[in-house]
Amino acid sequence: MAAPLSRVPAEADPSFAELIAARPHLSAHALDGLTVEEVPLARIAAEIGTPTWVYSAGALRRRARALASALDGAGLRASIHYAVKANSSRAVLRVLADEGLGADVVSEGELRAARAAGIPASAIVFSGVGKTERELRLALEEDIAQINLESAEEAVMLSALAAAMGRTARVALRVNPDVDARTHAKITTGRSENKFGVAIAEAPALYARLAALPGLEPVGVATHIGSQITAGMAAYRAAYARLAELVRALRAAGLPVRHVDCGGGLGIPYRDEPAPLPEALAGAIKSTLGLLGLPVMLEPGRWIAGPPGLLLASVILQKQGADRRFLVLDAAMNDLVRPAMYEAWHGILPVGARDLVAPLAPAEVVGPVCETGDTFARGRALPSLSPGALVAFLDAGAYGAVMSSTYNMRPLAAEVMVDGARFAVTRERQSYAALLGAERLPPWLGEAAP
């Protein structure tokens, strides 16, 4: 039996009921409280402890299928390469691999994680502005699908490596279309002042040069204009229209173009803000690139992995300040840094059945780290919560665990995957032995006294 849910009295914030209703993998029950699929979060906390990241396998599958369906419905020949940087959990990658998704990686570690999760090399794209020689060698050895080149200098480096190894690298040229995606300044990537890609005006000459360099096989062009794009499709259409013009110019010059890499960046509604659906993105691609008759590639990260994940935390204490109430949690900015780094808003739900229907009052939600910036929310309407009460940070599946640190010598949190009525630990909580054991004293300092 579902429990009735109290409404947040702040006019700008969605209610607990609205937050849950918008996330099909969540539900509230009169006895078990907040539940992911069929598993009560209180059960996970009792068995695994907190803080703990929790991912819904069912939600990952639904979102991967929804994106694939939207692309197919638009009549596009499209391949989806999940952006591993959003969430590199091997369990998450395996679920998506089983759904037929490839991977977009930006480091050797991500490439190895994708391969370890069962994603074939033939479905992996290597992006990023600063690939090292070691990383490029590995990409060549693995014979991955595509390397996205971001500069003439990188092209020369890869050409020399490929020729020395007797390999041919399939490459796409990432262009910077100088389009403002109207997202946070720290996650925009398609403007002329950003470090990514080459100016689109320089692309035809550089693409021709790629075709002449030994060890390189240019196969297409790529772009990526930013992350968490929610301001409609105008920026996408502008960027893709410029890509279409570039492809026509390359073809006119007799240069081969096999496909177009459209990047990612589709945003999600963390609060209750409007966010475009995959069908809108598919429509933008169709209207701008469809007449080229080329397959397209997409590199979504947040849209797939964000909503299926949450961070489960416990209340350490409730502190009454001079003019405000503080809820101090055992999770901190070292676990979920997005609020401190990006001023990001995450829904925060009490987990207990009674707490979901208790009276609400404003609270400052903070962690125990010795930084004022260790603040998750200000003036958030929440019930009075006793020590040990549980809360869940919503939409934390992307840029959550992957951006964690051990600041203040706090071990990395555990990770759990839920699939229906079952759950399993997919990453053990870091032990203090492991945290301390990673360091070494120089021999001249001797061993520490016991």
JSON list of C-alpha atoms in Angstrom, two decimals, residues 43-156:
[
{"chain": "A", "resi": 43, "resn": "ARG", "atom": "CA", "xyz": [17.19, -2.44, 3.51]},
{"chain": "A", "resi": 44, "resn": "ILE", "atom": "CA", "xyz": [20.22, -1.41, 1.47]},
{"chain": "A", "resi": 45, "resn": "ALA", "atom": "CA", "xyz": [21.32, 1.00, 4.21]},
{"chain": "A", "resi": 46, "resn": "ALA", "atom": "CA", "xyz": [20.89, -1.70, 6.89]},
{"chain": "A", "resi": 47, "resn": "GLU", "atom": "CA", "xyz": [23.00, -4.22, 4.98]},
{"chain": "A", "resi": 48, "resn": "ILE", "atom": "CA", "xyz": [25.56, -2.01, 3.23]},
{"chain": "A", "resi": 49, "resn": "GLY", "atom": "CA", "xyz": [25.67, 1.19, 5.29]},
{"chain": "A", "resi": 50, "resn": "THR", "atom": "CA", "xyz": [25.88, 4.75, 4.05]},
{"chain": "A", "resi": 51, "resn": "PRO", "atom": "CA", "xyz": [26.83, 6.73, 2.08]},
{"chain": "A", "resi": 52, "resn": "THR", "atom": "CA", "xyz": [26.06, 4.41, -0.83]},
{"chain": "A", "resi": 53, "resn": "TRP", "atom": "CA", "xyz": [25.39, 4.95, -4.51]},
{"chain": "A", "resi": 54, "resn": "VAL", "atom": "CA", "xyz": [22.37, 3.04, -5.79]},
{"chain": "A", "resi": 55, "resn": "TYR", "atom": "CA", "xyz": [21.67, 2.40, -9.49]},
{"chain": "A", "resi": 56, "resn": "SER", "atom": "CA", "xyz": [18.49, 1.04, -11.05]},
{"chain": "A", "resi": 57, "resn": "ALA", "atom": "CA", "xyz": [19.21, -1.46, -13.83]},
{"chain": "A", "resi": 58, "resn": "GLY", "atom": "CA", "xyz": [15.61, -1.24, -15.00]},
{"chain": "A", "resi": 59, "resn": "ALA", "atom": "CA", "xyz": [15.78, 2.52, -15.39]},
{"chain": "A", "resi": 60, "resn": "LEU", "atom": "CA", "xyz": [19.04, 2.25, -17.34]},
{"chain": "A", "resi": 61, "resn": "ARG", "atom": "CA", "xyz": [17.43, -0.20, -19.75]},
{"chain": "A", "resi": 62, "resn": "ARG", "atom": "CA", "xyz": [14.31, 1.93, -20.19]},
{"chain": "A", "resi": 63, "resn": "ARG", "atom": "CA", "xyz": [16.27, 5.04, -20.99]},
{"chain": "A", "resi": 64, "resn": "ALA", "atom": "CA", "xyz": [18.63, 3.30, -23.40]},
{"chain": "A", "resi": 65, "resn": "ARG", "atom": "CA", "xyz": [15.63, 1.81, -25.22]},
{"chain": "A", "resi": 66, "resn": "ALA", "atom": "CA", "xyz": [13.76, 5.11, -25.26]},
{"chain": "A", "resi": 67, "resn": "LEU", "atom": "CA", "xyz": [16.68, 6.86, -26.97]},
{"chain": "A", "resi": 68, "resn": "ALA", "atom": "CA", "xyz": [17.13, 4.05, -29.48]},
{"chain": "A", "resi": 69, "resn": "SER", "atom": "CA", "xyz": [13.39, 4.09, -30.22]},
{"chain": "A", "resi": 70, "resn": "ALA", "atom": "CA", "xyz": [13.39, 7.85, -30.82]},
{"chain": "A", "resi": 71, "resn": "LEU", "atom": "CA", "xyz": [16.26, 7.60, -33.29]},
{"chain": "A", "resi": 72, "resn": "ASP", "atom": "CA", "xyz": [14.67, 4.66, -35.06]},
{"chain": "A", "resi": 73, "resn": "GLY", "atom": "CA", "xyz": [11.32, 6.44, -35.17]},
{"chain": "A", "resi": 74, "resn": "ALA", "atom": "CA", "xyz": [12.94, 9.35, -36.98]},
{"chain": "A", "resi": 75, "resn": "GLY", "atom": "CA", "xyz": [14.24, 6.98, -39.63]},
{"chain": "A", "resi": 76, "resn": "LEU", "atom": "CA", "xyz": [17.88, 7.55, -38.67]},
{"chain": "A", "resi": 77, "resn": "ARG", "atom": "CA", "xyz": [20.66, 5.01, -39.06]},
{"chain": "A", "resi": 78, "resn": "ALA", "atom": "CA", "xyz": [22.18, 5.66, -35.67]},
{"chain": "A", "resi": 79, "resn": "SER", "atom": "CA", "xyz": [24.59, 4.05, -33.24]},
{"chain": "A", "resi": 80, "resn": "ILE", "atom": "CA", "xyz": [24.67, 5.02, -29.55]},
{"chain": "A", "resi": 81, "resn": "HIS", "atom": "CA", "xyz": [28.01, 5.25, -27.76]},
{"chain": "A", "resi": 82, "resn": "TYR", "atom": "CA", "xyz": [27.42, 5.87, -24.06]},
{"chain": "A", "resi": 83, "resn": "ALA", "atom": "CA", "xyz": [29.73, 8.54, -22.59]},
{"chain": "A", "resi": 84, "resn": "VAL", "atom": "CA", "xyz": [31.63, 6.57, -19.95]},
{"chain": "A", "resi": 85, "resn": "LYS", "atom": "CA", "xyz": [32.74, 9.74, -18.17]},
{"chain": "A", "resi": 86, "resn": "ALA", "atom": "CA", "xyz": [29.20, 10.13, -16.79]},
{"chain": "A", "resi": 87, "resn": "ASN", "atom": "CA", "xyz": [29.35, 6.86, -14.85]},
{"chain": "A", "resi": 88, "resn": "SER", "atom": "CA", "xyz": [32.10, 4.28, -15.34]},
{"chain": "A", "resi": 89, "resn": "SER", "atom": "CA", "xyz": [30.66, 1.59, -13.05]},
{"chain": "A", "resi": 90, "resn": "ARG", "atom": "CA", "xyz": [31.33, -1.77, -14.70]},
{"chain": "A", "resi": 91, "resn": "ALA", "atom": "CA", "xyz": [27.83, -2.92, -13.75]},
{"chain": "A", "resi": 92, "resn": "VAL", "atom": "CA", "xyz": [26.30, 0.14, -15.45]},
{"chain": "A", "resi": 93, "resn": "LEU", "atom": "CA", "xyz": [28.45, -0.41, -18.53]},
{"chain": "A", "resi": 94, "resn": "ARG", "atom": "CA", "xyz": [27.47, -4.08, -18.68]},
{"chain": "A", "resi": 95, "resn": "VAL", "atom": "CA", "xyz": [23.75, -3.31, -18.55]},
{"chain": "A", "resi": 96, "resn": "LEU", "atom": "CA", "xyz": [24.18, -0.84, -21.40]},
{"chain": "A", "resi": 97, "resn": "ALA", "atom": "CA", "xyz": [26.41, -3.22, -23.36]},
{"chain": "A", "resi": 98, "resn": "ASP", "atom": "CA", "xyz": [23.66, -5.83, -23.11]},
{"chain": "A", "resi": 99, "resn": "GLU", "atom": "CA", "xyz": [21.31, -3.22, -24.62]},
{"chain": "A", "resi": 100, "resn": "GLY", "atom": "CA", "xyz": [23.62, -2.93, -27.61]},
{"chain": "A", "resi": 101, "resn": "LEU", "atom": "CA", "xyz": [25.24, 0.40, -26.73]},
{"chain": "A", "resi": 102, "resn": "GLY", "atom": "CA", "xyz": [28.84, 1.17, -27.53]},
{"chain": "A", "resi": 103, "resn": "ALA", "atom": "CA", "xyz": [31.09, 3.51, -25.56]},
{"chain": "A", "resi": 104, "resn": "ASP", "atom": "CA", "xyz": [32.56, 6.98, -25.89]},
{"chain": "A", "resi": 105, "resn": "VAL", "atom": "CA", "xyz": [35.74, 7.13, -23.80]},
{"chain": "A", "resi": 106, "resn": "VAL", "atom": "CA", "xyz": [38.16, 9.91, -22.91]},
{"chain": "A", "resi": 107, "resn": "SER", "atom": "CA", "xyz": [40.98, 8.06, -21.14]},
{"chain": "A", "resi": 108, "resn": "GLU", "atom": "CA", "xyz": [42.86, 4.77, -21.02]},
{"chain": "A", "resi": 109, "resn": "GLY", "atom": "CA", "xyz": [41.01, 3.87, -17.83]},
{"chain": "A", "resi": 110, "resn": "GLU", "atom": "CA", "xyz": [37.62, 4.37, -19.48]},
{"chain": "A", "resi": 111, "resn": "LEU", "atom": "CA", "xyz": [38.71, 2.34, -22.51]},
{"chain": "A", "resi": 112, "resn": "ARG", "atom": "CA", "xyz": [39.80, -0.51, -20.26]},
{"chain": "A", "resi": 113, "resn": "ALA", "atom": "CA", "xyz": [36.58, -0.26, -18.24]},
{"chain": "A", "resi": 114, "resn": "ALA", "atom": "CA", "xyz": [34.46, -0.45, -21.39]},
{"chain": "A", "resi": 115, "resn": "ARG", "atom": "CA", "xyz": [36.34, -3.51, -22.64]},
{"chain": "A", "resi": 116, "resn": "ALA", "atom": "CA", "xyz": [36.14, -5.17, -19.20]},
{"chain": "A", "resi": 117, "resn": "ALA", "atom": "CA", "xyz": [32.36, -4.66, -19.25]},
{"chain": "A", "resi": 118, "resn": "GLY", "atom": "CA", "xyz": [32.05, -6.50, -22.55]},
{"chain": "A", "resi": 119, "resn": "ILE", "atom": "CA", "xyz": [31.80, -3.58, -24.98]},
{"chain": "A", "resi": 120, "resn": "PRO", "atom": "CA", "xyz": [33.58, -4.61, -28.19]},
{"chain": "A", "resi": 121, "resn": "ALA", "atom": "CA", "xyz": [36.43, -2.49, -29.48]},
{"chain": "A", "resi": 122, "resn": "SER", "atom": "CA", "xyz": [34.49, -2.08, -32.72]},
{"chain": "A", "resi": 123, "resn": "ALA", "atom": "CA", "xyz": [31.87, -0.06, -30.77]},
{"chain": "A", "resi": 124, "resn": "ILE", "atom": "CA", "xyz": [34.26, 2.30, -28.97]},
{"chain": "A", "resi": 125, "resn": "VAL", "atom": "CA", "xyz": [35.00, 5.93, -29.85]},
{"chain": "A", "resi": 126, "resn": "PHE", "atom": "CA", "xyz": [37.93, 7.73, -28.18]},
{"chain": "A", "resi": 127, "resn": "SER", "atom": "CA", "xyz": [37.30, 11.45, -27.65]},
{"chain": "A", "resi": 128, "resn": "GLY", "atom": "CA", "xyz": [39.14, 14.09, -25.62]},
{"chain": "A", "resi": 129, "resn": "VAL", "atom": "CA", "xyz": [41.43, 17.03, -26.18]},
{"chain": "A", "resi": 130, "resn": "GLY", "atom": "CA", "xyz": [44.56, 15.59, -24.54]},
{"chain": "A", "resi": 131, "resn": "LYS", "atom": "CA", "xyz": [45.11, 11.93, -25.45]},
{"chain": "A", "resi": 132, "resn": "THR", "atom": "CA", "xyz": [48.58, 10.74, -24.53]},
{"chain": "A", "resi": 133, "resn": "GLU", "atom": "CA", "xyz": [50.85, 8.61, -26.71]},
{"chain": "A", "resi": 134, "resn": "ARG", "atom": "CA", "xyz": [50.24, 5.68, -24.35]},
{"chain": "A", "resi": 135, "resn": "GLU", "atom": "CA", "xyz": [46.47, 6.07, -24.75]},
{"chain": "A", "resi": 136, "resn": "LEU", "atom": "CA", "xyz": [46.68, 6.33, -28.52]},
{"chain": "A", "resi": 137, "resn": "ARG", "atom": "CA", "xyz": [48.87, 3.22, -28.67]},
{"chain": "A", "resi": 138, "resn": "LEU", "atom": "CA", "xyz": [46.27, 1.29, -26.69]},
{"chain": "A", "resi": 139, "resn": "ALA", "atom": "CA", "xyz": [43.50, 2.53, -28.98]},
{"chain": "A", "resi": 140, "resn": "LEU", "atom": "CA", "xyz": [45.51, 1.36, -31.99]},
{"chain": "A", "resi": 141, "resn": "GLU", "atom": "CA", "xyz": [46.28, -2.02, -30.41]},
{"chain": "A", "resi": 142, "resn": "GLU", "atom": "CA", "xyz": [42.61, -2.53, -29.60]},
{"chain": "A", "resi": 143, "resn": "ASP", "atom": "CA", "xyz": [41.62, -1.41, -33.13]},
{"chain": "A", "resi": 144, "resn": "ILE", "atom": "CA", "xyz": [38.71, 0.66, -31.81]},
{"chain": "A", "resi": 145, "resn": "ALA", "atom": "CA", "xyz": [36.02, 2.03, -34.09]},
{"chain": "A", "resi": 146, "resn": "GLN", "atom": "CA", "xyz": [37.13, 5.64, -34.18]},
{"chain": "A", "resi": 147, "resn": "ILE", "atom": "CA", "xyz": [39.49, 8.21, -32.69]},
{"chain": "A", "resi": 148, "resn": "ASN", "atom": "CA", "xyz": [38.15, 11.76, -32.64]},
{"chain": "A", "resi": 149, "resn": "LEU", "atom": "CA", "xyz": [41.02, 14.10, -33.44]},
{"chain": "A", "resi": 150, "resn": "GLU", "atom": "CA", "xyz": [40.89, 17.58, -31.90]},
{"chain": "A", "resi": 151, "resn": "SER", "atom": "CA", "xyz": [43.90, 19.31, -33.45]},
{"chain": "A", "resi": 152, "resn": "ALA", "atom": "CA", "xyz": [46.46, 19.17, -36.22]},
{"chain": "A", "resi": 153, "resn": "GLU", "atom": "CA", "xyz": [49.12, 18.46, -33.62]},
{"chain": "A", "resi": 154, "resn": "GLU", "atom": "CA", "xyz": [47.22, 15.41, -32.38]},
{"chain": "A", "resi": 155, "resn": "ALA", "atom": "CA", "xyz": [46.81, 14.20, -35.95]},
{"chain": "A", "resi": 156, "resn": "VAL", "atom": "CA", "xyz": [50.56, 14.34, -36.54]}
]
